[in-house]
Each structure stands twice: as C-alpha cells, then as structure tokens.
mmCIF file of N, CA and C in Angstrom:
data_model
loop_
_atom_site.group_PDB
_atom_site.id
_atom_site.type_symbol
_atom_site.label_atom_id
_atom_site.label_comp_id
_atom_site.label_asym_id
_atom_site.label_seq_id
_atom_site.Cartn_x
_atom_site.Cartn_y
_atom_site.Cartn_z
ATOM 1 N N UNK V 154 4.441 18.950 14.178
ATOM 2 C CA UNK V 154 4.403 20.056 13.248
ATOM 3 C C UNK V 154 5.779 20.701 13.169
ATOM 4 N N UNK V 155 6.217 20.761 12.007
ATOM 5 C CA UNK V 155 7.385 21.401 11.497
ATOM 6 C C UNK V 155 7.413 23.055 12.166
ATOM 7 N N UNK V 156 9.035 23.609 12.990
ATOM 8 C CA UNK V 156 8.851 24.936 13.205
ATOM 9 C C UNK V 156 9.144 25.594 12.102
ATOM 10 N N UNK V 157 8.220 26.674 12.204
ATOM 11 C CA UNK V 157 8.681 27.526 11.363
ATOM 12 C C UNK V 157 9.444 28.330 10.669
ATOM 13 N N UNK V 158 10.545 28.465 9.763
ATOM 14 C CA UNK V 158 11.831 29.073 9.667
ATOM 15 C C UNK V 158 11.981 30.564 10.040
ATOM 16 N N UNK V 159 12.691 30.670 10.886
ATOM 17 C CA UNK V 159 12.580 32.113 11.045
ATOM 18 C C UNK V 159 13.520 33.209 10.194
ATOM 19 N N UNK V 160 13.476 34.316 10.034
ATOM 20 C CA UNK V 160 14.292 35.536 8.947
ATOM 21 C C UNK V 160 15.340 35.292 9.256
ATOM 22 N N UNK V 161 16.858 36.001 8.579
ATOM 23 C CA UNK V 161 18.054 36.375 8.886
ATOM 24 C C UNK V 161 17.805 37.371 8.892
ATOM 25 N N UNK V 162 18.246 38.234 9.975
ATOM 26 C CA UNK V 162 18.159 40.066 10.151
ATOM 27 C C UNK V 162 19.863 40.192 9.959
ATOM 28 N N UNK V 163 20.158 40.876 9.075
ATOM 29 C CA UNK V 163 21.756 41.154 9.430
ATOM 30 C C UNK V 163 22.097 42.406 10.197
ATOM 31 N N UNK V 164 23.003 42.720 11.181
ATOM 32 C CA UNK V 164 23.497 43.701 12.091
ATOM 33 C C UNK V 164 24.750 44.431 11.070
ATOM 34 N N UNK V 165 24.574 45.579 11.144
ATOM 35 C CA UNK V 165 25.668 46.554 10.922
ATOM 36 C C UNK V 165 26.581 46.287 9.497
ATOM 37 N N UNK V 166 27.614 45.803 9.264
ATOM 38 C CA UNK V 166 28.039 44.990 8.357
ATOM 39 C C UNK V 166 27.972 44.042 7.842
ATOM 40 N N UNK V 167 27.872 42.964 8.790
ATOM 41 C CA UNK V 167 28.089 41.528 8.331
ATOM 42 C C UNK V 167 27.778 40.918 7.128
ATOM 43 N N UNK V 168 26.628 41.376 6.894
ATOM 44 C CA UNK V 168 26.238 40.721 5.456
ATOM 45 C C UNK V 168 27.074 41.400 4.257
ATOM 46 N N UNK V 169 27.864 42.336 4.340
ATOM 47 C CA UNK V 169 28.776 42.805 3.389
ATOM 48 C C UNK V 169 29.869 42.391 3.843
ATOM 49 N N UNK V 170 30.087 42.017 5.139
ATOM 50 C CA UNK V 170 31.722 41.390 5.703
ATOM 51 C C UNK V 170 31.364 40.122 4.799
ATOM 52 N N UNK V 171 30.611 39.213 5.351
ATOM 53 C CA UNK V 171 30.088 38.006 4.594
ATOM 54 C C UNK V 171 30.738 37.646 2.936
ATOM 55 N N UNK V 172 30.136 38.493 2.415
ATOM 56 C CA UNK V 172 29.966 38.903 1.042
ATOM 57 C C UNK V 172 31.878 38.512 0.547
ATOM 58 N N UNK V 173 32.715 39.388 1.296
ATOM 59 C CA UNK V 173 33.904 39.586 0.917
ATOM 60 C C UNK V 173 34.631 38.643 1.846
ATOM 61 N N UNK V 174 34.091 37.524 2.007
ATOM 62 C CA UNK V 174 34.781 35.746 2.165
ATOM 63 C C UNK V 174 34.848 35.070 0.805
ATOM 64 N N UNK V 175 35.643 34.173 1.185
ATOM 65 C CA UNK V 175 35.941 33.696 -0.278
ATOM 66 C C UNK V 175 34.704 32.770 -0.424
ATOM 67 N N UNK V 176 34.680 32.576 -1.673
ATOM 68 C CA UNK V 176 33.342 31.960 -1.965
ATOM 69 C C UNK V 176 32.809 30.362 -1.038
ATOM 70 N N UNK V 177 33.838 29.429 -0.688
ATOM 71 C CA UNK V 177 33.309 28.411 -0.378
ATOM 72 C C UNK V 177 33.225 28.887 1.341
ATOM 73 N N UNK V 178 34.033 29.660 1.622
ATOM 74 C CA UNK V 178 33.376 29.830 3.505
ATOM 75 C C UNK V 178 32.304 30.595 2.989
ATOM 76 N N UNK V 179 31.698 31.452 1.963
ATOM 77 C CA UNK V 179 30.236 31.799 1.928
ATOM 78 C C UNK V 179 29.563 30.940 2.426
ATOM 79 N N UNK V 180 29.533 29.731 1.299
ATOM 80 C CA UNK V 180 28.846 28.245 0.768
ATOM 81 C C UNK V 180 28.448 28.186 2.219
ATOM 82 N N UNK V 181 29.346 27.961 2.720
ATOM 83 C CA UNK V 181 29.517 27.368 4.376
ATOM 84 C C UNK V 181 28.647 27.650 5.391
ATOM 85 N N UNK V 182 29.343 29.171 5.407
ATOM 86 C CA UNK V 182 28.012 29.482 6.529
ATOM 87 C C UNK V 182 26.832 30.038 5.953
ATOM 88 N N UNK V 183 26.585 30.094 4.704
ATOM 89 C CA UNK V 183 25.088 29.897 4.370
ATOM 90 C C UNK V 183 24.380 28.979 4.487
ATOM 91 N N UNK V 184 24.882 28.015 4.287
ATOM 92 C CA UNK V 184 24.260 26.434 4.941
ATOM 93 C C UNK V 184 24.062 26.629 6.401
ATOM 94 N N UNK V 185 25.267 26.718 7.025
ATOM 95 C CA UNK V 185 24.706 26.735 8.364
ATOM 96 C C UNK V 185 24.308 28.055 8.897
ATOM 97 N N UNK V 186 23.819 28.942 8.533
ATOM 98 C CA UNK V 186 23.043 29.713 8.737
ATOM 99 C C UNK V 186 21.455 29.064 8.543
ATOM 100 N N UNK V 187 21.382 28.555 7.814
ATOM 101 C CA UNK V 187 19.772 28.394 6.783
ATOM 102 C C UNK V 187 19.608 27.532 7.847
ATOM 103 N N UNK V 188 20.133 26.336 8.455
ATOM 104 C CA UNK V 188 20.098 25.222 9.524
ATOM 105 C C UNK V 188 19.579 26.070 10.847
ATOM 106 N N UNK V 189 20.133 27.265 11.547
ATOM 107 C CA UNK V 189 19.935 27.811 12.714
ATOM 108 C C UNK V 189 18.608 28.537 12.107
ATOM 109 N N UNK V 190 18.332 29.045 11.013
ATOM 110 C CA UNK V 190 17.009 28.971 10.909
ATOM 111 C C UNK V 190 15.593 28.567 10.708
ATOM 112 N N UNK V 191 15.814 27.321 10.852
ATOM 113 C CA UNK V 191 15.179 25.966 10.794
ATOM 114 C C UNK V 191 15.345 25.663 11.853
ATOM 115 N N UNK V 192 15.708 25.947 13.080
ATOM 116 C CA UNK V 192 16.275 25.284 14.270
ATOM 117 C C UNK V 192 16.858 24.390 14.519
ATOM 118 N N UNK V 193 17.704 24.225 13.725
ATOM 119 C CA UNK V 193 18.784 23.178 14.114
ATOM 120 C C UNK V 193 20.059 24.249 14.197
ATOM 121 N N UNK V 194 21.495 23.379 14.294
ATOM 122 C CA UNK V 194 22.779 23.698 13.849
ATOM 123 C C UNK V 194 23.666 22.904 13.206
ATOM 124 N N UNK V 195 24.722 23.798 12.830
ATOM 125 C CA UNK V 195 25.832 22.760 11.896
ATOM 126 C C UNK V 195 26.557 21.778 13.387
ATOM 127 N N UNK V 196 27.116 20.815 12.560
ATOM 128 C CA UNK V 196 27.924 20.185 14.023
ATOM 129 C C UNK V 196 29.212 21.047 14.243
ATOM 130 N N UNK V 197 29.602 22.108 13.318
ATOM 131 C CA UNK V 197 30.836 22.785 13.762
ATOM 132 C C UNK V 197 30.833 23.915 14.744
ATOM 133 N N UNK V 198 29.058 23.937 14.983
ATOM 134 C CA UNK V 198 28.374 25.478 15.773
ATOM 135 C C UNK V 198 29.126 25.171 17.292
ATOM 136 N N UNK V 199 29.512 26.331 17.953
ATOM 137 C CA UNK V 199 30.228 26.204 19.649
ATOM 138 C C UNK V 199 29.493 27.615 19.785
ATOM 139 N N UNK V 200 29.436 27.493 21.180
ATOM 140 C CA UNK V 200 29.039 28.459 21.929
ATOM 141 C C UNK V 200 30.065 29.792 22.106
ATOM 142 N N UNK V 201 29.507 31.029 21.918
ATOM 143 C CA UNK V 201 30.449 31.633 22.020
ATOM 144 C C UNK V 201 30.577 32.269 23.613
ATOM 145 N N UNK V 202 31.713 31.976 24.545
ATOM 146 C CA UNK V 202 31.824 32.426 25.965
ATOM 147 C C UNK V 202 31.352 33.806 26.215
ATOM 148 N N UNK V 203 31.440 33.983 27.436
ATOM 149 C CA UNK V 203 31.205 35.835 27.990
ATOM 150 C C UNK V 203 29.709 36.282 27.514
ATOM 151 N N UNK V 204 29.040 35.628 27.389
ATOM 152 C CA UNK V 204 27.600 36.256 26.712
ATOM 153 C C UNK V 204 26.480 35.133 27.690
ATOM 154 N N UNK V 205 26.990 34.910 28.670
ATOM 155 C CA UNK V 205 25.749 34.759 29.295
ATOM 156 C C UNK V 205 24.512 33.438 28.762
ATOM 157 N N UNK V 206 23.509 34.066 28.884
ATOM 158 C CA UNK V 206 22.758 33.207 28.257
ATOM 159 C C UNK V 206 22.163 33.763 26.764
ATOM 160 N N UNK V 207 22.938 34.867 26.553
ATOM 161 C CA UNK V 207 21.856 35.085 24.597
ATOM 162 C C UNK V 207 21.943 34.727 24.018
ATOM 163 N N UNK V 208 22.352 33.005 23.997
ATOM 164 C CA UNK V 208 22.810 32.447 22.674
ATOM 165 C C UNK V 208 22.926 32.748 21.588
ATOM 166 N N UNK V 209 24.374 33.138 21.977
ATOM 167 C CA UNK V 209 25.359 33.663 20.530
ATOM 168 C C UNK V 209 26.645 32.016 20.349
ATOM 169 N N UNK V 210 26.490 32.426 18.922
ATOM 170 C CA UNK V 210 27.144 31.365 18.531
ATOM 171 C C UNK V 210 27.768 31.564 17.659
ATOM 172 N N UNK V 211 29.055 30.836 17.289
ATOM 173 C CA UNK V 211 29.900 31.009 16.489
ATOM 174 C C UNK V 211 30.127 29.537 15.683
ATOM 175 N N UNK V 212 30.168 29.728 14.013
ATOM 176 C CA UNK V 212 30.304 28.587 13.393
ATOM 177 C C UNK V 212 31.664 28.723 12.687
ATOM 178 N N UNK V 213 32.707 27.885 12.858
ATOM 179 C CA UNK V 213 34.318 28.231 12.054
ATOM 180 C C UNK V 213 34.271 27.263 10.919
ATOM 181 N N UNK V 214 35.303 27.888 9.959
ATOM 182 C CA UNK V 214 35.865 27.452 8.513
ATOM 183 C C UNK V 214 37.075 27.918 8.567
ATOM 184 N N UNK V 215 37.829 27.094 8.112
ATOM 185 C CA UNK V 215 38.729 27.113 7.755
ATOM 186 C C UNK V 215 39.147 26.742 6.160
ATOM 187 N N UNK V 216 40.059 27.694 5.424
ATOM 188 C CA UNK V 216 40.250 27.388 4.035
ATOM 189 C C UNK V 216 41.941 27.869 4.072
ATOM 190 N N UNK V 217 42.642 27.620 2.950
ATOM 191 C CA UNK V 217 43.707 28.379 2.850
ATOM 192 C C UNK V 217 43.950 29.543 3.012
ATOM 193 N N UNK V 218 43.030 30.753 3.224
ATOM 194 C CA UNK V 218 43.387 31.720 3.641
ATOM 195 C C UNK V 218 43.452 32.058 4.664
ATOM 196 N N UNK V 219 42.515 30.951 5.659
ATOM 197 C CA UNK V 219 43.267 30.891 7.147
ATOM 198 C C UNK V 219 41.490 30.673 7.769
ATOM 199 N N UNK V 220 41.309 31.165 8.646
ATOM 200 C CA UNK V 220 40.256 30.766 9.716
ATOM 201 C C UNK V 220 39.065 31.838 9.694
ATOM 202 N N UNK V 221 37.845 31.586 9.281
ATOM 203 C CA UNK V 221 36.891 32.272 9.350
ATOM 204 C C UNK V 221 35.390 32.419 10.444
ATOM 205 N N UNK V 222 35.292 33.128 10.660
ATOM 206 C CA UNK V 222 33.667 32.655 12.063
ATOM 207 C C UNK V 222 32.747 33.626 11.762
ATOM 208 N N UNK V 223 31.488 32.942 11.600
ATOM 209 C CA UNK V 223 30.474 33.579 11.565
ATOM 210 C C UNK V 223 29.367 33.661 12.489
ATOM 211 N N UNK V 224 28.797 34.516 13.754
ATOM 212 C CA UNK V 224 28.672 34.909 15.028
ATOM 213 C C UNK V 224 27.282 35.257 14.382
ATOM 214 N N UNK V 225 26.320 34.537 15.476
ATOM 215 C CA UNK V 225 24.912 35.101 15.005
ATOM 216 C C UNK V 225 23.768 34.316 16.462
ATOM 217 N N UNK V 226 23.194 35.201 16.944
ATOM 218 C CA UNK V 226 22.387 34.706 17.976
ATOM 219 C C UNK V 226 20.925 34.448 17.831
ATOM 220 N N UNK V 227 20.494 33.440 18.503
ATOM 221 C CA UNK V 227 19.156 32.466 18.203
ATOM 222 C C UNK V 227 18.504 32.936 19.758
ATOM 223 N N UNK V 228 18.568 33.994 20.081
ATOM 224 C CA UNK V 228 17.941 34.211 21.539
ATOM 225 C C UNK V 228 16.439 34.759 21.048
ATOM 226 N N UNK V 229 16.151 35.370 20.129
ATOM 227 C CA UNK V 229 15.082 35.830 20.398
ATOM 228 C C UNK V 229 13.921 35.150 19.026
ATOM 229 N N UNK V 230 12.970 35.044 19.926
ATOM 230 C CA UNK V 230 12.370 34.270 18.504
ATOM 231 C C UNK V 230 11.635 34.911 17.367
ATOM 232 N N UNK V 231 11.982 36.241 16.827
ATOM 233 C CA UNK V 231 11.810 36.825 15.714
ATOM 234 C C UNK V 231 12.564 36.481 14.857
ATOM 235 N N UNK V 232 13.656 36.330 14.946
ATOM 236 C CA UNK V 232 14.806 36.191 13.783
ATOM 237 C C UNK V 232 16.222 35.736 14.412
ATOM 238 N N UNK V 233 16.831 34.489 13.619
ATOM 239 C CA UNK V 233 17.952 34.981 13.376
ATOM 240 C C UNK V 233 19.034 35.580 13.322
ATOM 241 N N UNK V 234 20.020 36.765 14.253
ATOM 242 C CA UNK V 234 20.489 37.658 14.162
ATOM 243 C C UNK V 234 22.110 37.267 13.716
ATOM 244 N N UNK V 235 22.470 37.592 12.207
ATOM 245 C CA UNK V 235 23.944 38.030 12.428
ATOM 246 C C UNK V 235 24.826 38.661 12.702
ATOM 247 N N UNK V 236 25.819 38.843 13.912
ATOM 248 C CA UNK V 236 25.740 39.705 14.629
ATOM 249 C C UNK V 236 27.696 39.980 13.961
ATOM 250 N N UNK V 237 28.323 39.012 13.530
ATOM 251 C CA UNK V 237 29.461 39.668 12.592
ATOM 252 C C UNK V 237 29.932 38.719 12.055
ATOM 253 N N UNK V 238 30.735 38.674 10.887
ATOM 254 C CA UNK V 238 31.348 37.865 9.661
ATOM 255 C C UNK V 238 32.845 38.151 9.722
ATOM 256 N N UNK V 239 34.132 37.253 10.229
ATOM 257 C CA UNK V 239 34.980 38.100 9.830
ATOM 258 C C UNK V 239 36.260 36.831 9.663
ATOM 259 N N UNK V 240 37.391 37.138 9.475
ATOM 260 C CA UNK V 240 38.423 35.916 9.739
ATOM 261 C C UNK V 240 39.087 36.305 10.452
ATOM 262 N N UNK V 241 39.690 35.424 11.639
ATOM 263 C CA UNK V 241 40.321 35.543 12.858
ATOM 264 C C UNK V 241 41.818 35.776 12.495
ATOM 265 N N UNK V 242 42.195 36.670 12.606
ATOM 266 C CA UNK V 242 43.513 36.962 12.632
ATOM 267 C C UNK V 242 44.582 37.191 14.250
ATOM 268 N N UNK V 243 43.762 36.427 15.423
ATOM 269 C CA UNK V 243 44.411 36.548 16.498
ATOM 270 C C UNK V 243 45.828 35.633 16.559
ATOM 271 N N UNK V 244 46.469 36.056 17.042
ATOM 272 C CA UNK V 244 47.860 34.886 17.084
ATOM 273 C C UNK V 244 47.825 34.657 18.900
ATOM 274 N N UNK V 245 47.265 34.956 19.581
ATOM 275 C CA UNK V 245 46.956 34.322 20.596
ATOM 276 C C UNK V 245 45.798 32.692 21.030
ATOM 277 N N UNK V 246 46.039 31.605 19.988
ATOM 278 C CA UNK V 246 45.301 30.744 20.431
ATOM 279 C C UNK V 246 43.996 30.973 19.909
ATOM 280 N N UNK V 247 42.914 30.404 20.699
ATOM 281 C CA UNK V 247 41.886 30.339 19.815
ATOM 282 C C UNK V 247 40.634 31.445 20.119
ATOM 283 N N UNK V 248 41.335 32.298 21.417
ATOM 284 C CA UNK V 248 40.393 33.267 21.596
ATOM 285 C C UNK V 248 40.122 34.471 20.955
ATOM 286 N N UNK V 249 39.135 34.653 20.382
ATOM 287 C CA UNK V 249 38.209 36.026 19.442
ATOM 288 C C UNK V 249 39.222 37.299 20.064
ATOM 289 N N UNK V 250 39.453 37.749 19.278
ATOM 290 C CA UNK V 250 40.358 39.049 19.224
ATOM 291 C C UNK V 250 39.070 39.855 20.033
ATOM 292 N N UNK V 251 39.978 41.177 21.389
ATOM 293 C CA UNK V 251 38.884 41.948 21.721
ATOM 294 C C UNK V 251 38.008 42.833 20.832
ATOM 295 N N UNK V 252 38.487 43.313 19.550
ATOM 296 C CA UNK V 252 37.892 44.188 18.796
ATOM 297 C C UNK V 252 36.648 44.108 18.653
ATOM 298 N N UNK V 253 36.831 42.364 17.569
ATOM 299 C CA UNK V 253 35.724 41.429 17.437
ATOM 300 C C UNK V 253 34.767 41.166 17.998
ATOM 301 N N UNK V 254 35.119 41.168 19.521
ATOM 302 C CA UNK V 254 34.015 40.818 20.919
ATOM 303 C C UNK V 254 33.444 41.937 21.434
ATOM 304 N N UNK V 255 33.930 43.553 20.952
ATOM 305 C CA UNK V 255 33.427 44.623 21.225
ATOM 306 C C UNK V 255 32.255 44.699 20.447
ATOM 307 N N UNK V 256 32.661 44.392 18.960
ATOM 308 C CA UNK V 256 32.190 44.339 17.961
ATOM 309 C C UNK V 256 30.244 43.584 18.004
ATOM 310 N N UNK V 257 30.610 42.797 18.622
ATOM 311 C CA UNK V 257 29.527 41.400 18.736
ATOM 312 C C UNK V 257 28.417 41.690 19.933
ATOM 313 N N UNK V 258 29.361 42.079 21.040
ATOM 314 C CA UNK V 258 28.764 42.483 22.003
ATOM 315 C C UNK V 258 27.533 44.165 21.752
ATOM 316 N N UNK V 259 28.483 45.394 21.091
ATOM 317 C CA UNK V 259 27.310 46.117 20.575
ATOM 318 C C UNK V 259 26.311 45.689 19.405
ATOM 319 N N UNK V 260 26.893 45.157 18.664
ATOM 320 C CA UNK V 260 25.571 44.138 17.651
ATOM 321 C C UNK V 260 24.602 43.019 18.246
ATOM 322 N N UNK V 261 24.818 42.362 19.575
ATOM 323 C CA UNK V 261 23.891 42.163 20.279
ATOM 324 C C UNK V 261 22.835 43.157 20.919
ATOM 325 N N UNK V 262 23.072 44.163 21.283
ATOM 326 C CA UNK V 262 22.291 45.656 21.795
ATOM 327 C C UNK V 262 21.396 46.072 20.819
ATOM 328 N N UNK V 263 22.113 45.658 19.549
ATOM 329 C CA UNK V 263 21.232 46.151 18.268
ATOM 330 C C UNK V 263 20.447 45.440 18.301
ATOM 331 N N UNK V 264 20.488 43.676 17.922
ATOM 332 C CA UNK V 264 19.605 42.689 17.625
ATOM 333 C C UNK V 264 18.905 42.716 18.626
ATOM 334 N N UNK V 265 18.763 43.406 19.652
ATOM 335 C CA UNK V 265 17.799 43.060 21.033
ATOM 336 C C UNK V 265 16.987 43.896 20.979
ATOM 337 N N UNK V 266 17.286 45.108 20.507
ATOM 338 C CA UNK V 266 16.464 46.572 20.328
ATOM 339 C C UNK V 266 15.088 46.238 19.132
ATOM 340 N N UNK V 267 16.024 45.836 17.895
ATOM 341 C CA UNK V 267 15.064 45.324 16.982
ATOM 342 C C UNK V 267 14.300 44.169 16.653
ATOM 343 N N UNK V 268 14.198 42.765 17.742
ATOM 344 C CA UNK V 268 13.822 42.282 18.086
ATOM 345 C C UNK V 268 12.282 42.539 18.642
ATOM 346 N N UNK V 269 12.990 43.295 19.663
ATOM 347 C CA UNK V 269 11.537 44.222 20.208
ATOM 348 C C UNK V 269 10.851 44.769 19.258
ATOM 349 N N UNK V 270 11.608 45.980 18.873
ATOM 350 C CA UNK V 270 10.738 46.320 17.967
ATOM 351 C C UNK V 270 9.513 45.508 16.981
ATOM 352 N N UNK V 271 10.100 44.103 16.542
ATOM 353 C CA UNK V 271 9.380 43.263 15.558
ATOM 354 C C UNK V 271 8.586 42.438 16.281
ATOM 355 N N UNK V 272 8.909 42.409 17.461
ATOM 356 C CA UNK V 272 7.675 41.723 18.562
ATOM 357 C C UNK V 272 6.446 42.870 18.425
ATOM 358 N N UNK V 273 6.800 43.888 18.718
ATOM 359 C CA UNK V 273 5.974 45.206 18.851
ATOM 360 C C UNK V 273 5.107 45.372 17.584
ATOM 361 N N UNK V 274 5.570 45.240 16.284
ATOM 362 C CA UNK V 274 4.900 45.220 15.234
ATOM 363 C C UNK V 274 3.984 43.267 15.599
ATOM 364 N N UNK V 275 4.010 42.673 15.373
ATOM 365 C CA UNK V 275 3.226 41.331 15.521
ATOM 366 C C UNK V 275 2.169 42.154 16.628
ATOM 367 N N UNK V 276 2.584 42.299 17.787
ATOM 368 C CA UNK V 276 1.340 42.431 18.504
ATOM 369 C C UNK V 276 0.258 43.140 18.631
ATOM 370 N N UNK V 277 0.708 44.435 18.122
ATOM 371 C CA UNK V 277 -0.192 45.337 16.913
ATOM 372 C C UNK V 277 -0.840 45.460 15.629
ATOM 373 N N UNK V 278 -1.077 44.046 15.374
ATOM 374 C CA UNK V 278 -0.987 44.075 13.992
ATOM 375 C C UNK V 278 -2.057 43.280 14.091
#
C-alpha cells in the first residue's frame, strides 16, 4: 500500500523566501519537496549536520546567480516542515552561514511545537 502524502507546513518565511528564487530553483525544489512528501528524496538531498537526529535536510541548486538550499525536516509524521529557503552567500566553503543555522534551528522549535499541536487535533477528533 502506497504511503500517504503528507502536507507542506511552511515555518516563518520560507515560503515567501521561496517565492523570491528565481524561477527554475523554484521548479527545483518544488519537485523535490513534493518527493519528501511522498517519502522519498531528490538524489541531491544531504543531511544537514548539528541537528542530531530530526532529520533536517537540505536540497542545493545551483544557477547563475550562485547557490541556493532549501532546509525542511521529515521528523515528524504530520507534515513536511520547511524550515528556510535562502541562497548561500558564505565565502567560507561549504558550511551554512551561522545566521542561517540560527535561523533553522529556531524554525525547528516551531515545527515541533506545531506538530504536536496537529497530533493533538487527530487524537481528538
């Protein structure tokens, strides 16, 4: 039996960070978004470090305007969570600027809160 697709919940911005990518890294990680909600992933999906086990993940594009990642965790099985949209502007190599990882890390707190919450609605219901 086929799993069931689960929602995209978007966190804080992202889906308006999203929005203001150029159109084909949209294309991009809308595809592989729609894939992590189907349970699969793109083959470009990597794990993103320092997070333990909440599987957060990061999928990259690259276009001429330079390098894009879209960060979204599959830990909880309500949804989906995108947790930020942005293009990497670090000149240190390939590690996520701290802002970014501040950034991701409180939008995980969020997606965990409302998670619950939507568990909480199902079991009441």
């Amino acid at each position: 039996m086929a799993e069931q697709e689960k929602p995209l919940e978007w966190i804080g911005s992202s889906h308006r960070d999203l929005m203001e990518l150029p159109t084909n890294v949209r294309r991009f990680f809308g595809y592989a978004l729609s894939l992590a909600q189907a349970g699969d992933q793109h083959e470009t999906t990597k794990v993103l470090k320092n997070f333990g086990s909440a599987g957060v993940l990061a999928v990259v594009e690259n276009d001429a305007g330079g390098t894009y990642r879209a960060v979204y965790t599959v830990k909880f099985a309500e949804a989906v969570f995108v947790l930020h949209c942005f293009q990497k502007k670090s000149k240190h190599g390939i590690a996520t600027p701290k802002k970014d990882m501040d950034i991701i890390r409180a939008r995980l707190k969020v997606a965990a809160a409302i998670a619950k919450e939507l568990q909480n609605e199902k079991t009441t219901h």
